XYZ file of C-alpha atoms in Angstrom:
668
model
C 1.764 12.132 -26.429
C 4.821 10.750 -24.644
C 6.468 7.859 -26.465
C 8.666 5.090 -25.105
C 12.289 6.184 -24.849
C 11.609 9.929 -25.014
C 14.084 11.978 -22.961
C 12.193 13.468 -19.998
C 14.831 14.600 -17.478
C 18.538 15.162 -17.144
C 20.049 15.561 -13.668
C 21.465 18.940 -12.792
C 25.288 18.706 -12.462
C 25.143 19.605 -8.774
C 22.491 16.911 -8.151
C 24.589 14.242 -9.846
C 27.832 15.315 -8.167
C 26.247 15.288 -4.712
C 24.862 11.770 -5.209
C 26.096 8.739 -3.307
C 27.123 7.133 -6.588
C 29.434 10.027 -7.423
C 30.844 10.012 -3.874
C 31.572 6.296 -4.207
C 33.335 6.852 -7.539
C 35.532 9.521 -5.945
C 36.285 7.187 -3.015
C 37.263 4.383 -5.398
C 39.618 6.749 -7.196
C 41.170 7.899 -3.943
C 41.265 4.628 -1.992
C 41.497 2.001 -4.731
C 43.153 3.890 -7.567
C 40.221 3.100 -9.881
C 39.200 5.632 -12.498
C 35.587 4.744 -13.332
C 34.332 7.941 -14.955
C 30.665 7.103 -15.457
C 27.959 4.738 -14.256
C 28.428 2.259 -17.096
C 32.140 1.884 -16.306
C 31.271 1.454 -12.632
C 28.688 -1.235 -13.464
C 31.061 -3.166 -15.713
C 33.694 -3.204 -12.977
C 31.111 -4.231 -10.361
C 30.074 -7.353 -12.299
C 33.466 -8.311 -13.728
C 35.333 -7.844 -10.445
C 32.573 -8.868 -8.052
C 34.906 -9.647 -5.145
C 36.576 -6.246 -5.443
C 33.234 -4.473 -5.727
C 31.559 -6.089 -2.728
C 34.742 -5.769 -0.680
C 34.718 -2.053 -1.481
C 31.077 -1.794 -0.398
C 32.022 -3.428 2.929
C 34.862 -0.961 3.501
C 33.059 2.117 2.193
C 30.163 1.643 4.608
C 32.389 0.446 7.478
C 30.425 -2.725 8.153
C 30.741 -3.753 11.802
C 31.794 -7.364 12.388
C 33.134 -9.042 15.522
C 35.566 -11.066 13.434
C 37.272 -10.438 10.085
C 36.067 -12.294 7.028
C 38.295 -14.846 5.297
C 37.260 -13.927 1.745
C 34.614 -11.791 0.097
C 33.439 -14.791 -1.949
C 34.751 -18.302 -1.426
C 34.151 -19.333 -5.044
C 32.191 -17.970 -7.961
C 29.103 -20.120 -7.948
C 25.482 -19.087 -7.699
C 24.075 -21.716 -5.344
C 25.917 -22.292 -2.110
C 28.052 -19.161 -2.465
C 29.730 -18.164 0.807
C 29.856 -14.401 1.160
C 32.175 -12.853 3.766
C 32.760 -16.214 5.416
C 34.122 -15.785 8.931
C 32.293 -12.509 9.623
C 29.842 -12.094 12.492
C 27.390 -9.214 12.364
C 23.796 -8.152 12.966
C 21.475 -6.442 10.488
C 19.405 -4.671 13.162
C 22.528 -3.219 14.754
C 23.309 -1.502 11.466
C 19.739 -0.206 11.138
C 20.166 1.558 14.492
C 23.877 2.402 14.364
C 23.182 6.102 13.748
C 21.557 6.498 17.163
C 24.840 7.469 18.812
C 25.634 10.268 16.378
C 22.141 11.772 16.052
C 19.744 10.436 18.720
C 17.051 13.060 18.063
C 16.924 12.546 14.317
C 13.553 11.206 13.137
C 13.649 7.494 12.326
C 9.943 6.785 11.698
C 6.994 8.814 10.495
C 3.870 6.692 10.908
C 0.232 7.238 10.005
C -2.767 4.945 9.764
C -6.510 5.210 9.371
C -6.737 4.573 13.124
C -3.950 6.878 14.289
C -2.855 10.419 13.461
C 0.559 11.144 12.026
C 3.285 10.657 14.626
C 7.060 10.552 14.680
C 9.655 8.495 16.487
C 13.264 9.532 16.932
C 16.066 7.052 16.428
C 16.694 7.152 20.208
C 13.032 6.314 20.902
C 13.074 3.556 18.315
C 16.329 2.125 19.613
C 15.018 2.261 23.178
C 11.862 0.324 22.310
C 13.835 -2.241 20.299
C 16.203 -2.857 23.215
C 13.371 -3.229 25.733
C 11.457 -5.640 23.502
C 14.591 -7.595 22.606
C 15.353 -7.997 26.311
C 11.811 -9.271 26.876
C 12.183 -11.721 23.996
C 15.341 -13.116 25.554
C 13.494 -13.573 28.840
C 10.837 -15.525 26.923
C 13.523 -17.867 25.668
C 13.798 -16.448 22.153
C 17.319 -16.680 20.797
C 19.408 -17.299 17.689
C 17.642 -19.389 15.075
C 14.186 -19.304 16.697
C 11.430 -18.240 14.325
C 9.265 -15.246 15.236
C 6.276 -14.404 13.049
C 4.000 -11.404 12.743
C 0.364 -10.851 11.841
C 0.458 -7.090 12.306
C -0.418 -4.069 10.147
C 2.054 -1.511 8.828
C 2.540 0.400 12.071
C 5.489 1.380 14.248
C 5.064 -1.618 16.561
C 5.701 -3.970 13.658
C 8.978 -2.232 12.855
C 10.009 -2.496 16.508
C 9.066 -6.184 16.605
C 11.098 -6.942 13.490
C 14.219 -5.165 14.728
C 13.996 -6.704 18.202
C 13.670 -10.170 16.655
C 16.735 -9.606 14.501
C 18.652 -8.070 17.404
C 18.564 -11.356 19.352
C 19.456 -13.439 16.296
C 15.975 -14.884 15.829
C 14.460 -15.317 12.359
C 11.667 -12.932 11.307
C 8.692 -13.577 9.039
C 5.601 -11.471 8.423
C 2.117 -11.795 6.955
C -0.279 -8.924 6.387
C -3.482 -9.009 8.471
C -5.682 -8.980 5.372
C -4.370 -12.458 4.552
C -6.827 -15.241 5.295
C -6.127 -17.983 7.806
C -5.102 -20.670 5.329
C -2.757 -18.327 3.473
C -1.019 -17.463 6.750
C -0.864 -21.061 7.982
C 0.500 -22.258 4.635
C 3.402 -19.892 5.229
C 4.075 -20.015 8.947
C 3.536 -23.740 9.488
C 6.532 -24.425 7.255
C 8.946 -22.648 9.593
C 7.490 -23.767 12.964
C 7.524 -20.436 14.782
C 8.076 -20.153 18.504
C 6.388 -16.754 18.963
C 3.621 -14.881 17.164
C 2.994 -11.128 17.254
C -0.665 -10.524 16.411
C -3.130 -7.627 16.324
C -6.874 -7.749 16.804
C -7.581 -6.180 13.407
C -7.070 -3.221 11.115
C -8.982 -0.463 9.331
C -9.085 -0.027 5.556
C -11.186 2.404 3.561
C -13.007 3.499 6.689
C -14.121 -0.037 7.551
C -12.922 -2.070 10.516
C -11.817 -5.662 10.032
C -11.576 -7.754 13.172
C -8.923 -10.478 13.132
C -9.460 -11.915 16.607
C -11.071 -15.126 15.349
C -8.410 -15.490 12.658
C -5.610 -15.125 15.225
C -7.162 -17.898 17.312
C -7.367 -20.237 14.325
C -3.815 -19.412 13.222
C -2.456 -20.071 16.705
C -4.339 -23.362 16.922
C -2.831 -24.446 13.596
C 0.758 -23.757 14.734
C 1.639 -26.360 17.405
C 5.191 -25.031 17.663
C 3.972 -21.725 19.153
C 4.945 -21.123 22.757
C 3.965 -17.456 23.044
C 1.469 -15.082 21.452
C 2.144 -11.370 21.935
C -1.198 -9.589 21.652
C -1.582 -6.031 20.355
C -5.086 -4.560 20.741
C -4.854 -2.104 17.846
C -8.383 -1.899 16.438
C -10.025 -2.000 19.885
C -7.933 -1.025 22.897
C -10.051 -3.309 25.072
C -9.905 -6.373 22.835
C -9.172 -9.524 24.826
C -6.567 -11.943 23.592
C -8.126 -14.933 21.798
C -5.657 -17.453 23.213
C -4.843 -18.385 26.781
C -1.667 -17.111 28.389
C -1.030 -14.500 25.718
C 1.360 -11.727 26.660
C 0.300 -8.163 25.960
C 2.511 -5.881 23.906
C 2.357 -3.255 26.634
C 3.550 -5.673 29.305
C 6.677 -6.544 27.331
C 7.568 -2.880 26.850
C 6.764 -1.951 30.449
C 10.296 -2.234 31.807
C 13.193 0.088 32.590
C 15.122 1.562 29.707
C 18.060 -0.449 28.435
C 21.077 1.738 27.722
C 22.529 1.498 24.251
C 25.995 0.808 25.644
C 24.691 -2.010 27.847
C 22.752 -3.842 25.139
C 24.305 -6.738 23.240
C 23.256 -7.375 19.666
C 23.592 -11.017 18.719
C 26.249 -10.938 16.029
C 25.688 -14.057 13.963
C 27.764 -15.959 11.388
C 27.745 -15.072 7.695
C 25.251 -17.842 6.852
C 22.805 -17.263 9.715
C 19.200 -16.695 8.542
C 17.818 -13.182 8.894
C 14.236 -13.631 7.733
C 11.952 -15.880 5.746
C 10.106 -14.200 2.896
C 7.397 -15.981 0.945
C 7.007 -15.887 -2.806
C 4.342 -18.176 -4.118
C 5.039 -20.759 -6.752
C 2.657 -22.434 -9.149
C 2.600 -25.773 -7.345
C 2.611 -26.681 -3.691
C 3.084 -24.370 -0.753
C 4.568 -20.862 -1.037
C 8.352 -20.820 -1.295
C 9.960 -20.036 2.087
C 12.947 -17.933 1.032
C 15.787 -17.480 3.518
C 18.256 -14.588 3.368
C 21.327 -13.999 5.502
C 22.228 -11.016 7.682
C 25.371 -10.327 5.678
C 23.751 -10.778 2.255
C 20.787 -8.518 2.986
C 22.966 -5.922 4.718
C 25.480 -5.558 1.873
C 22.750 -5.521 -0.759
C 20.630 -2.967 1.101
C 23.564 -0.667 1.799
C 24.176 -0.630 -1.941
C 20.495 -0.335 -2.875
C 19.461 2.433 -0.493
C 22.531 4.607 -1.057
C 23.336 4.150 -4.744
C 19.972 3.325 -6.337
C 17.533 5.076 -4.000
C 19.880 7.990 -3.326
C 19.094 8.115 0.391
C 21.080 9.797 3.150
C 20.736 11.315 6.636
C 18.302 13.987 5.419
C 16.110 11.571 3.477
C 12.668 10.179 4.188
C 11.539 7.141 2.191
C 7.942 6.085 1.580
C 6.547 3.212 -0.450
C 2.918 2.175 -0.238
C 3.056 -1.406 0.985
C 1.657 -3.912 3.423
C 3.650 -6.010 5.859
C 3.205 -9.036 3.612
C 5.378 -7.648 0.812
C 9.158 -7.308 0.637
C 8.809 -3.579 -0.064
C 7.920 -3.125 3.603
C 11.304 -4.590 4.546
C 12.999 -2.311 2.022
C 11.308 0.810 3.395
C 12.786 0.006 6.800
C 16.185 -0.612 5.218
C 16.291 3.147 4.581
C 17.376 3.465 8.235
C 20.766 2.134 7.123
C 21.432 5.548 5.584
C 20.611 7.513 8.729
C 17.398 8.718 7.107
C 13.773 8.114 8.040
C 11.174 5.555 6.994
C 7.583 6.660 6.360
C 4.910 4.078 7.226
C 1.227 4.158 6.312
C -1.491 1.616 7.039
C -4.813 1.906 5.275
C -6.358 2.718 1.930
C -4.211 4.902 -0.335
C -7.304 6.861 -1.346
C -9.305 7.305 1.856
C -10.754 9.657 2.839
C -9.347 11.637 -0.118
C -7.645 10.227 -3.221
C -4.591 12.455 -2.693
C -3.963 11.272 0.876
C -0.483 9.880 0.171
C 0.682 13.108 -1.427
C -0.426 14.988 1.682
C 1.518 12.458 3.735
C 4.579 13.109 1.579
C 4.266 16.835 2.165
C 3.649 16.492 5.906
C 6.664 14.214 6.409
C 9.076 15.907 4.033
C 9.331 12.710 2.011
C 12.287 12.797 -0.371
C 11.795 9.381 -2.013
C 8.203 8.363 -2.801
C 7.215 4.932 -4.074
C 3.997 3.543 -5.497
C 2.718 1.199 -8.180
C 1.803 2.193 -11.754
C -1.791 1.325 -10.871
C -1.752 3.972 -8.130
C -0.446 6.568 -10.596
C -3.152 5.620 -13.066
C -5.749 6.110 -10.325
C -4.369 9.601 -9.663
C -4.531 10.447 -13.356
C -8.134 9.257 -13.666
C -9.087 11.375 -10.658
C -7.653 14.458 -12.370
C -5.245 15.160 -9.500
C -2.276 17.518 -9.698
C -0.466 16.991 -6.373
C 2.358 19.382 -7.204
C -0.097 22.285 -7.295
C -1.842 21.423 -4.036
C 0.976 20.322 -1.744
C 4.440 21.503 -0.838
C 6.591 18.794 -2.372
C 9.750 20.878 -2.416
C 11.714 18.178 -0.564
C 10.675 15.442 -2.970
C 13.706 14.443 -5.080
C 12.724 11.055 -6.454
C 9.751 8.865 -7.217
C 10.077 5.115 -7.672
C 7.366 3.357 -9.644
C 7.595 -0.322 -8.815
C 5.772 -3.586 -8.426
C 4.823 -3.978 -12.084
C 5.929 -2.639 -15.475
C 5.661 1.112 -15.962
C 4.561 2.978 -19.058
C 5.651 6.221 -20.733
C 2.315 7.717 -19.692
C 3.109 7.003 -16.023
C 6.374 8.929 -16.290
C 4.728 11.791 -18.173
C 2.016 12.238 -15.555
C 4.603 12.475 -12.768
C 6.527 15.207 -14.583
C 3.383 17.086 -15.576
C 1.441 16.828 -12.329
C 3.963 16.376 -9.527
C 7.241 18.125 -10.314
C 9.357 19.014 -13.335
C 12.754 18.576 -11.663
C 12.276 15.022 -10.467
C 14.310 11.822 -10.627
C 11.618 9.343 -11.724
C 12.826 5.781 -11.312
C 11.312 2.489 -12.273
C 12.986 -0.464 -10.621
C 12.412 -4.194 -10.765
C 13.574 -7.130 -8.694
C 11.806 -9.505 -6.412
C 11.103 -11.036 -3.056
C 13.594 -13.748 -3.940
C 16.505 -11.321 -3.716
C 14.954 -8.710 -1.388
C 16.198 -6.093 -3.816
C 16.292 -5.168 -7.485
C 18.050 -6.393 -10.596
C 17.522 -3.277 -12.679
C 17.036 0.209 -11.331
C 18.168 3.773 -11.220
C 21.171 6.020 -10.997
C 20.908 9.737 -10.095
C 23.760 10.499 -12.517
C 21.828 9.407 -15.633
C 18.985 10.859 -17.724
C 15.441 9.535 -17.496
C 13.707 8.226 -20.605
C 9.960 7.567 -20.761
C 9.011 4.090 -19.551
C 12.647 3.053 -19.263
C 14.477 1.650 -16.263
C 17.760 3.516 -16.285
C 20.298 0.696 -15.925
C 21.234 -2.663 -14.487
C 22.028 -2.324 -10.784
C 25.578 -2.442 -9.490
C 26.815 -5.955 -8.815
C 23.932 -7.482 -10.812
C 25.178 -9.174 -13.981
C 21.784 -9.064 -15.707
C 21.217 -9.958 -19.354
C 18.393 -10.654 -21.798
C 18.717 -14.154 -23.269
C 16.889 -15.934 -26.020
C 15.445 -19.392 -25.420
C 18.710 -20.718 -26.839
C 20.806 -18.811 -24.308
C 22.007 -16.147 -26.752
C 22.477 -12.550 -25.595
C 19.857 -10.153 -26.960
C 20.118 -6.383 -27.416
C 17.050 -4.310 -28.268
C 14.995 -7.521 -28.213
C 12.792 -9.032 -25.514
C 14.238 -12.066 -23.779
C 14.421 -13.866 -20.456
C 15.965 -11.962 -17.539
C 19.013 -13.919 -16.403
C 21.835 -13.249 -13.948
C 25.143 -14.902 -14.774
C 27.285 -14.137 -11.704
C 26.575 -14.568 -7.969
C 25.295 -11.765 -5.736
C 25.059 -11.612 -1.907
C 21.289 -11.408 -1.507
C 20.506 -14.582 -3.418
C 18.615 -16.906 -1.053
C 20.678 -19.008 1.304
C 18.113 -21.747 0.686
C 14.404 -22.483 0.870
C 13.215 -23.592 4.294
C 12.699 -27.381 4.484
C 14.180 -27.821 1.002
C 16.734 -30.221 2.411
C 18.144 -31.460 -0.885
C 17.945 -28.047 -2.600
C 15.793 -29.428 -5.391
C 13.047 -26.833 -5.110
C 15.588 -23.999 -5.140
C 17.256 -25.553 -8.176
C 13.974 -25.922 -10.040
C 12.859 -22.379 -9.221
C 15.785 -20.566 -10.859
C 18.462 -22.829 -12.341
C 16.796 -25.534 -14.431
C 16.446 -23.548 -17.668
C 19.777 -21.892 -18.478
C 23.436 -22.756 -17.899
C 26.717 -21.050 -18.689
C 29.295 -22.304 -21.215
C 30.933 -24.523 -18.599
C 27.646 -25.778 -17.173
C 27.564 -23.270 -14.316
C 24.275 -22.102 -12.834
C 22.529 -19.133 -14.447
C 19.662 -17.477 -12.561
C 16.447 -17.284 -14.607
C 14.118 -14.923 -12.825
C 10.912 -15.406 -14.795
C 10.588 -11.873 -16.202
C 10.687 -10.725 -19.801
C 13.293 -7.958 -20.254
C 14.673 -5.813 -23.069
C 18.038 -4.071 -22.715
C 18.708 -1.440 -25.348
C 22.035 -0.418 -26.828
C 22.628 2.340 -24.275
C 21.869 -0.010 -21.355
C 18.315 1.102 -20.606
C 15.965 -1.675 -19.495
C 12.306 -2.527 -20.010
C 10.424 -5.180 -18.050
C 7.486 -6.771 -19.851
C 5.958 -8.874 -17.093
C 6.216 -12.476 -16.005
C 7.509 -15.157 -18.330
C 6.391 -17.925 -15.981
C 2.982 -18.581 -14.459
C 3.399 -16.808 -11.124
C 0.760 -14.091 -10.977
C 1.901 -10.509 -10.457
C -1.085 -8.346 -9.736
C -0.693 -4.759 -8.502
C 2.869 -5.535 -7.468
C 2.092 -8.532 -5.260
C 3.022 -11.987 -6.464
C 0.343 -14.606 -6.053
C 0.848 -18.320 -6.429
C -1.675 -20.106 -8.608
C -1.539 -23.045 -6.208
C -3.037 -20.861 -3.468
C -5.974 -19.982 -5.691
C -6.583 -23.557 -6.842
C -6.523 -24.777 -3.258
C -9.318 -22.376 -2.361
C -11.409 -22.492 -5.542
C -11.534 -26.240 -5.890
C -13.153 -26.579 -2.492
C -16.244 -24.841 -3.889
C -19.111 -27.225 -4.492
C -19.602 -27.825 -8.205
C -16.075 -26.975 -9.385
C -14.065 -29.850 -10.834
C -10.938 -28.018 -12.006
C -9.591 -24.505 -12.555
C -6.868 -22.419 -14.169
C -5.892 -18.783 -13.625
C -3.523 -16.376 -15.371
C -2.686 -12.686 -15.052
C -1.996 -10.548 -18.121
C -0.326 -7.145 -17.918
C -2.027 -4.475 -19.992
C -1.203 -0.923 -21.001
C -1.386 1.817 -18.424
C -0.401 -0.457 -15.550
C -3.666 -2.411 -15.723
C -4.148 -6.156 -15.302
C -6.580 -8.749 -16.578
C -6.800 -11.811 -14.321
C -9.428 -14.301 -15.521
C -10.244 -17.529 -13.683
C -11.313 -20.501 -15.801
C -13.354 -23.269 -14.218
C -14.511 -26.696 -15.304
C -17.786 -27.531 -13.625
C -19.000 -30.865 -12.337
C -21.956 -32.430 -14.096
C -25.144 -30.536 -13.312
C -23.383 -27.502 -11.812
C -24.043 -24.000 -13.121
C -21.869 -20.901 -12.824
C -24.527 -18.526 -11.545
C -24.261 -15.427 -9.382
C -24.409 -17.526 -6.221
C -21.396 -19.592 -7.255
C -19.467 -16.506 -8.407
C -20.074 -14.849 -5.040
C -19.000 -18.035 -3.255
C -15.757 -18.239 -5.256
C -14.884 -14.594 -4.672
C -15.746 -14.785 -0.981
C -13.608 -17.897 -0.511
C -10.630 -16.286 -2.247
C -11.051 -13.085 -0.267
C -11.315 -14.993 3.022
C -8.732 -17.746 2.537
C -6.224 -15.753 0.501
C -6.644 -11.968 0.151
C -8.694 -9.417 -1.825
C -5.910 -9.342 -4.442
C -6.633 -12.998 -5.252
C -10.148 -12.236 -6.515
C -10.242 -12.590 -10.345
C -11.500 -9.983 -12.776
C -13.721 -12.517 -14.506
C -14.785 -16.152 -14.086
C -15.327 -18.177 -17.252
C -16.511 -21.733 -17.784
C -14.499 -24.007 -20.090
C -15.203 -27.650 -20.962
C -11.657 -28.765 -20.117
C -8.555 -27.341 -18.463
C -5.564 -27.862 -20.780
C -2.736 -30.020 -19.407
C 0.656 -31.042 -20.719
C 1.490 -34.689 -21.269
C 3.330 -34.610 -17.949
C 0.198 -33.465 -16.126
C 0.958 -29.760 -15.637
C -1.689 -27.098 -16.115
C -0.817 -25.021 -19.162
C -0.789 -21.662 -17.413
C 2.108 -20.111 -19.327
C 0.777 -21.009 -22.800
C -2.706 -19.722 -21.909
C -1.249 -16.462 -20.610
C 0.800 -16.049 -23.782
C -2.276 -16.675 -25.929
C -4.318 -14.061 -24.095
C -1.486 -11.552 -24.457
C -1.518 -11.947 -28.231
C 0.937 -14.724 -29.020
C -0.019 -17.018 -31.929
C -0.840 -20.573 -30.849
C 2.134 -22.081 -32.674
C 4.512 -19.933 -30.604
C 2.613 -20.200 -27.317
C 2.164 -23.963 -27.159
C 2.780 -27.248 -28.910
C -0.273 -29.396 -29.515
C 1.973 -32.441 -29.449
C 2.806 -31.669 -25.818
C -0.871 -31.477 -24.769
C -2.792 -34.205 -23.011
C -5.928 -33.130 -24.878
C -5.201 -30.698 -27.748
C -8.886 -29.779 -28.064
C -8.829 -28.280 -24.568
C -6.874 -25.265 -25.818
C -9.495 -24.193 -28.374
C -11.723 -22.101 -26.050
C -8.631 -20.149 -25.002
C -7.652 -19.548 -28.621
C -11.152 -18.231 -29.271
C -11.020 -15.944 -26.224
C -7.626 -14.623 -27.332
C -9.151 -13.726 -30.681
C -12.012 -11.841 -29.037
C -9.609 -9.967 -26.762
C -7.408 -9.020 -29.714
C -10.423 -7.727 -31.650
C -11.491 -5.622 -28.676
C -8.089 -3.938 -28.212
């Protein structure tokens, strides 16, 4: 049996020496006179000399800007940091910059349950982006305008995103399995001018029409001026709104030469996209990143921590509603290819994604621990069935990994394999802790803190912890921190989300991410799930407020509370607790109604594992639902450490949860 921390793999010397990390170290020695002999020395320099590090990243990757920057970082502060002030650049231009040198190189492999595997060269991709961007300009879309998408994970969505960025507009995306209210809660905040929408999608062999949903979404967004309609599920599907423009009509125009096209190079603080990460109260957080922040972070991430290059192909199973979709497309920054798939990961066969990896020559494969567990239960051994000779690395992400997950990959996929577990978030569009191809792999362990990320484990008192579980904090600024939250005019919501708990010795901001982390003496990291009440189920964060909004519309429900508990083997237990109105009964009819409402208004991932009746929902004296204490109880914490009765509005309300925690502990 594999145990936590067991050595599983050591990189071959030639593999480590050929890595982008090693190349960067040699460049620093040659160009900067810095002798940083190993990854740990490189990391220490990157967080102690953050201006020098990020300036080196800019130079090493030859970032293209119309104007020089005044300073790498105007001052060392977390909120309001100005990175590369004075620069003007475009993220999409860098995604497609390799077109000139290798126009026939594959940029996209794309497969869905509706379409066979196809490929698109970087010249074809660039050509479609330029034609669509030109059409967007003709429609009046320009810098700062918001463009939103309700499209599946297909090539058209990638083209739409890049074209939006190319003209300086601001991109945001929701997956088509999201219900109407979930989409409107997101998009209404940013008042989009144009919506890309498809008529539906296929999952697990079943078709899901979204025509009616698109109509309702459009009606709920008064700022919309244009809907671009993509009949994907049914080629003959009519647009549900008047005066919609068809996708085909926008692309039906003469080619636009690369030399003749003008990317909108925007200032350092211009918004690139709005990503949504749900909080526990109110609407989902509308997180804004900049072109320059995302570009610098993704150049670092894809090259140094994913190990990608011109001969790479990156896949991660994702939907368009998750930041991992954006990160898959960021692989184009390296000159490599992105691999897209839309549909069930196990239909029609459970090993479908491994076949896709073989057919596309995937070098970097990503999936959740839950997916790996599903493979193990099915008794699959992909390495024996498919040619995975090009596969160098597997990233297990989205939730904490286990030693058993690592062991299965080495036993059933490939012995010589760089298995990485990485952890970050939508908030930063990247990772805090991750991998280096120059280091060994230990079971269940994330190899190191990422370059430029000054990550630590802190106690509740703000003391540094080693070999103990604490709060994940970041003590120095980094470029991909959010510019701001949309409509958060006074910055209060941003402040409360990350900076209200910890402060440095001089009162400076310290980022508290909301994850439990352990960093051992050699620098290896372990993530132990959420320390706050945001739900993280199968790698997708879900705001409790979204669930309450839907559930409490059900007739007979007076109040509710939901938590998500990580379990061994990548599993989750997400119970929903409800307080019923007088005379109401939680019968099968009500359970079906609750689940249907969550599936329709939110997504299938919002459906709980169990629904339980409690006499009262516990609240604090300040009127907040006690989600964090309940979650801690159910994960085995004693009551005296999970909650203070003196801080409860009604101390008796916690008793049913204490009793449930006891039953769960006895059943383990």
